[in-house]
Amino acid sequence: MMKRTPGVLATLVASALFLSGCAGTGTGSGTDVFSGQPKAEPAATTAATPEPIDGDLDGDGKLSEREKELIAKRSYTLLDGTVVPTPKQGEAIPAEIAADINTRADGMVEGMAAGSNDDELAFMKFVDDESKRLSRKIVIVAPVFDGICGCTVWTSWLTTGPVAEPTSSKEASTAAAEAFAAKTPSRYAVVVFD
């Protein structure tokens, strides 16, 4: 059995500390052990805000298989059979697409304004489907029946919830929807249903 003396052990510990860079001036690992030169300070990095990805509906920064399929289609067929290119995220929806969506939703919007829950549910599904076709969420501006006042009011909302308080003015609801969509134009598009 070999007996180690305290001096040998101290030498081993000192050597290990020196080689690991823990010993020296007391400032930590400021000197490169092998070259004796001061270590370079790491460059400061700033986390850049990633640009929105075209076609990223849920805004998670990556494209799902469904989002990739939607990007591949990149065209929109109107009721009259005309095919128009789907706008890229951040671009305004062409007037002919907005008019087509509005025309196809006409009966449902009239039903919602009269207080029909069935029409409201059908309209919400319709808007969700159109959002997928356009690769962005539609901010709805439409008249709906308000059971509290017993009247029709204008609202701006997503299918998941309101964007602003209901008003008696189509213009005020449109302005609220446009202000909301302008915050993230790559994800939202306003369609006024009247």
Coordinates of C-alpha atoms in Angstrom, one line a residue:
M1 CA 0.0 0.0 0.0
M2 CA 1.3 3.3 -1.0
K3 CA 1.2 6.2 1.5
R4 CA 0.5 9.7 0.1
T5 CA 1.8 12.6 1.9
P6 CA 0.0 15.9 2.3
G7 CA 2.6 17.6 0.1
V8 CA 2.0 15.3 -2.9
L9 CA -1.7 15.7 -2.6
A10 CA -1.4 19.5 -2.4
T11 CA 0.8 19.5 -5.5
L12 CA -1.8 17.4 -7.4
V13 CA -4.6 19.7 -6.4
A14 CA -2.6 22.8 -7.4
S15 CA -1.7 21.3 -10.7
A16 CA -5.3 20.4 -11.4
L17 CA -6.5 23.9 -10.5
F18 CA -3.7 25.5 -12.7
L19 CA -4.6 23.3 -15.7
S20 CA -8.3 24.0 -15.4
G21 CA -7.7 27.8 -15.2
C22 CA -9.2 28.1 -11.7
A23 CA -6.0 29.4 -10.1
G24 CA -4.1 32.5 -11.0
T25 CA -5.0 36.2 -10.4
G26 CA -8.3 35.4 -8.7
T27 CA -10.4 36.6 -11.5
G28 CA -11.4 33.2 -12.8
S29 CA -10.5 31.9 -16.2
G30 CA -9.3 35.2 -17.7
T31 CA -6.1 33.7 -19.2
D32 CA -5.8 30.9 -21.8
V33 CA -3.9 28.1 -19.9
F34 CA -2.0 27.0 -23.0
S35 CA -1.0 30.3 -24.6
G36 CA -0.8 32.5 -21.6
Q37 CA -2.7 35.2 -23.5
P38 CA -5.9 36.8 -22.1
K39 CA -9.0 35.1 -23.3
A40 CA -11.2 36.9 -25.8
E41 CA -14.5 38.1 -24.4
P42 CA -17.5 36.4 -26.2
A43 CA -19.3 38.7 -28.5
A44 CA -22.6 39.9 -27.3
T45 CA -25.5 38.5 -29.2
T46 CA -28.9 40.1 -29.6
A47 CA -31.9 37.9 -30.1
A48 CA -33.5 39.2 -33.3
T49 CA -37.2 39.0 -33.7
P50 CA -37.8 36.4 -36.3
E51 CA -39.6 37.5 -39.4
P52 CA -43.1 36.0 -39.8
I53 CA -43.1 32.9 -41.9
D54 CA -45.4 33.1 -44.9
G55 CA -48.2 30.6 -44.4
D56 CA -47.7 30.2 -40.6
L57 CA -51.3 30.4 -39.4
D58 CA -50.7 29.7 -35.7
G59 CA -47.6 32.0 -35.5
D60 CA -45.5 29.3 -33.9
G61 CA -42.5 30.0 -36.2
K62 CA -42.7 26.8 -38.2
L63 CA -44.9 25.4 -40.9
S64 CA -47.0 22.3 -40.1
E65 CA -47.8 19.9 -42.9
R66 CA -51.3 21.5 -43.3
E67 CA -49.7 24.9 -43.6
K68 CA -47.3 23.6 -46.2
E69 CA -50.2 22.2 -48.2
L70 CA -52.0 25.5 -48.1
I71 CA -48.9 27.3 -49.4
A72 CA -48.6 24.9 -52.3
K73 CA -52.2 25.7 -53.4
R74 CA -51.7 29.5 -53.5
S75 CA -54.8 30.1 -55.6
Y76 CA -58.4 31.0 -54.8
T77 CA -61.3 29.9 -57.0
L78 CA -64.1 32.5 -57.1
L79 CA -67.8 31.5 -57.4
D80 CA -67.7 32.4 -61.1
G81 CA -64.8 29.9 -61.6
T82 CA -62.1 32.5 -62.0
V83 CA -58.8 31.5 -60.3
V84 CA -56.9 34.3 -58.6
P85 CA -53.6 34.0 -56.8
T86 CA -53.9 33.9 -53.0
P87 CA -52.1 36.9 -51.5
K88 CA -49.0 36.3 -49.5
Q89 CA -49.0 37.1 -45.8
G90 CA -48.8 40.8 -45.3
E91 CA -50.5 41.6 -48.6
A92 CA -54.0 42.9 -48.7
I93 CA -56.8 40.5 -49.7
P94 CA -57.7 41.4 -53.3
A95 CA -61.2 43.1 -53.6
E96 CA -62.5 40.2 -55.7
I97 CA -61.7 37.6 -53.0
A98 CA -63.2 39.8 -50.3
A99 CA -66.4 40.3 -52.4
D100 CA -66.6 36.6 -53.1
I101 CA -66.3 35.7 -49.4
N102 CA -68.9 38.3 -48.6
T103 CA -71.3 37.0 -51.3
R104 CA -71.0 33.4 -50.1
A105 CA -71.7 34.4 -46.5
D106 CA -74.6 36.7 -47.3
G107 CA -77.4 34.4 -46.1
M108 CA -75.5 33.5 -42.9
V109 CA -74.9 37.2 -42.1
E110 CA -78.5 38.1 -42.6
G111 CA -79.5 35.2 -40.3
M112 CA -77.0 36.4 -37.6
A113 CA -78.3 39.9 -37.8
A114 CA -81.8 38.4 -37.2
G115 CA -80.5 36.4 -34.2
S116 CA -80.1 32.9 -35.7
N117 CA -77.7 30.8 -33.7
D118 CA -77.6 28.2 -36.5
D119 CA -76.5 30.8 -39.0
E120 CA -73.9 32.1 -36.5
L121 CA -72.4 28.6 -36.1
A122 CA -72.4 28.0 -39.8
F123 CA -70.8 31.4 -40.4
M124 CA -68.0 30.7 -37.9
K125 CA -67.2 27.4 -39.6
F126 CA -67.3 29.2 -43.0
V127 CA -64.8 31.9 -41.7
D128 CA -62.5 29.3 -40.3
D129 CA -62.4 27.4 -43.6
E130 CA -61.8 30.7 -45.5
S131 CA -59.0 31.6 -43.1
K132 CA -57.3 28.3 -43.9
R133 CA -57.7 29.0 -47.7
L134 CA -56.1 32.4 -47.3
S135 CA -53.4 31.3 -44.9
R136 CA -54.3 34.0 -42.4
K137 CA -57.1 34.6 -39.9
I138 CA -60.0 36.7 -40.9
V139 CA -61.0 39.5 -38.7
I140 CA -64.8 39.7 -39.1
V141 CA -66.7 42.9 -39.3
A142 CA -70.4 42.1 -39.4
P143 CA -73.8 43.0 -38.0
V144 CA -75.1 40.7 -35.3
F145 CA -78.2 40.6 -33.2
D146 CA -77.7 41.8 -29.6
G147 CA -80.2 40.0 -27.4
I148 CA -79.6 42.5 -24.5
C149 CA -80.7 45.5 -26.4
G150 CA -82.9 43.6 -28.9
C151 CA -81.2 45.4 -31.8
T152 CA -78.5 44.7 -34.4
V153 CA -75.0 46.0 -33.6
W154 CA -71.7 46.0 -35.6
T155 CA -68.9 43.9 -34.2
S156 CA -65.3 43.0 -35.1
W157 CA -64.1 39.7 -33.9
L158 CA -62.1 36.5 -34.7
T159 CA -63.9 33.2 -34.6
T160 CA -62.2 32.8 -31.2
G161 CA -63.4 36.0 -29.6
P162 CA -64.0 39.8 -29.9
V163 CA -61.4 42.3 -31.2
A164 CA -63.4 45.3 -29.9
E165 CA -66.6 46.3 -28.2
P166 CA -69.8 46.2 -30.4
T167 CA -70.9 49.5 -31.8
S168 CA -73.8 50.9 -33.8
S169 CA -71.4 52.0 -36.5
K170 CA -70.0 49.8 -39.3
E171 CA -67.2 52.4 -39.8
A172 CA -66.1 52.2 -36.1
S173 CA -66.1 48.4 -36.1
T174 CA -64.1 48.4 -39.3
A175 CA -61.6 50.9 -37.9
A176 CA -61.2 48.7 -34.8
A177 CA -60.7 45.6 -36.9
E178 CA -58.1 47.3 -39.2
A179 CA -56.2 48.6 -36.2
F180 CA -56.1 45.1 -34.7
A181 CA -55.0 43.5 -38.0
A182 CA -52.4 46.2 -38.6
K183 CA -50.4 45.0 -35.5
T184 CA -49.7 41.7 -37.3
P185 CA -50.6 42.0 -41.0
S186 CA -48.9 38.7 -41.8
R187 CA -51.5 36.8 -39.7
Y188 CA -54.7 38.7 -40.1
A189 CA -57.0 40.1 -42.8
V190 CA -60.1 42.2 -42.4
V191 CA -63.3 41.2 -44.3
V192 CA -66.4 43.4 -43.9
F193 CA -69.6 41.5 -44.2
D194 CA -72.7 43.6 -44.9

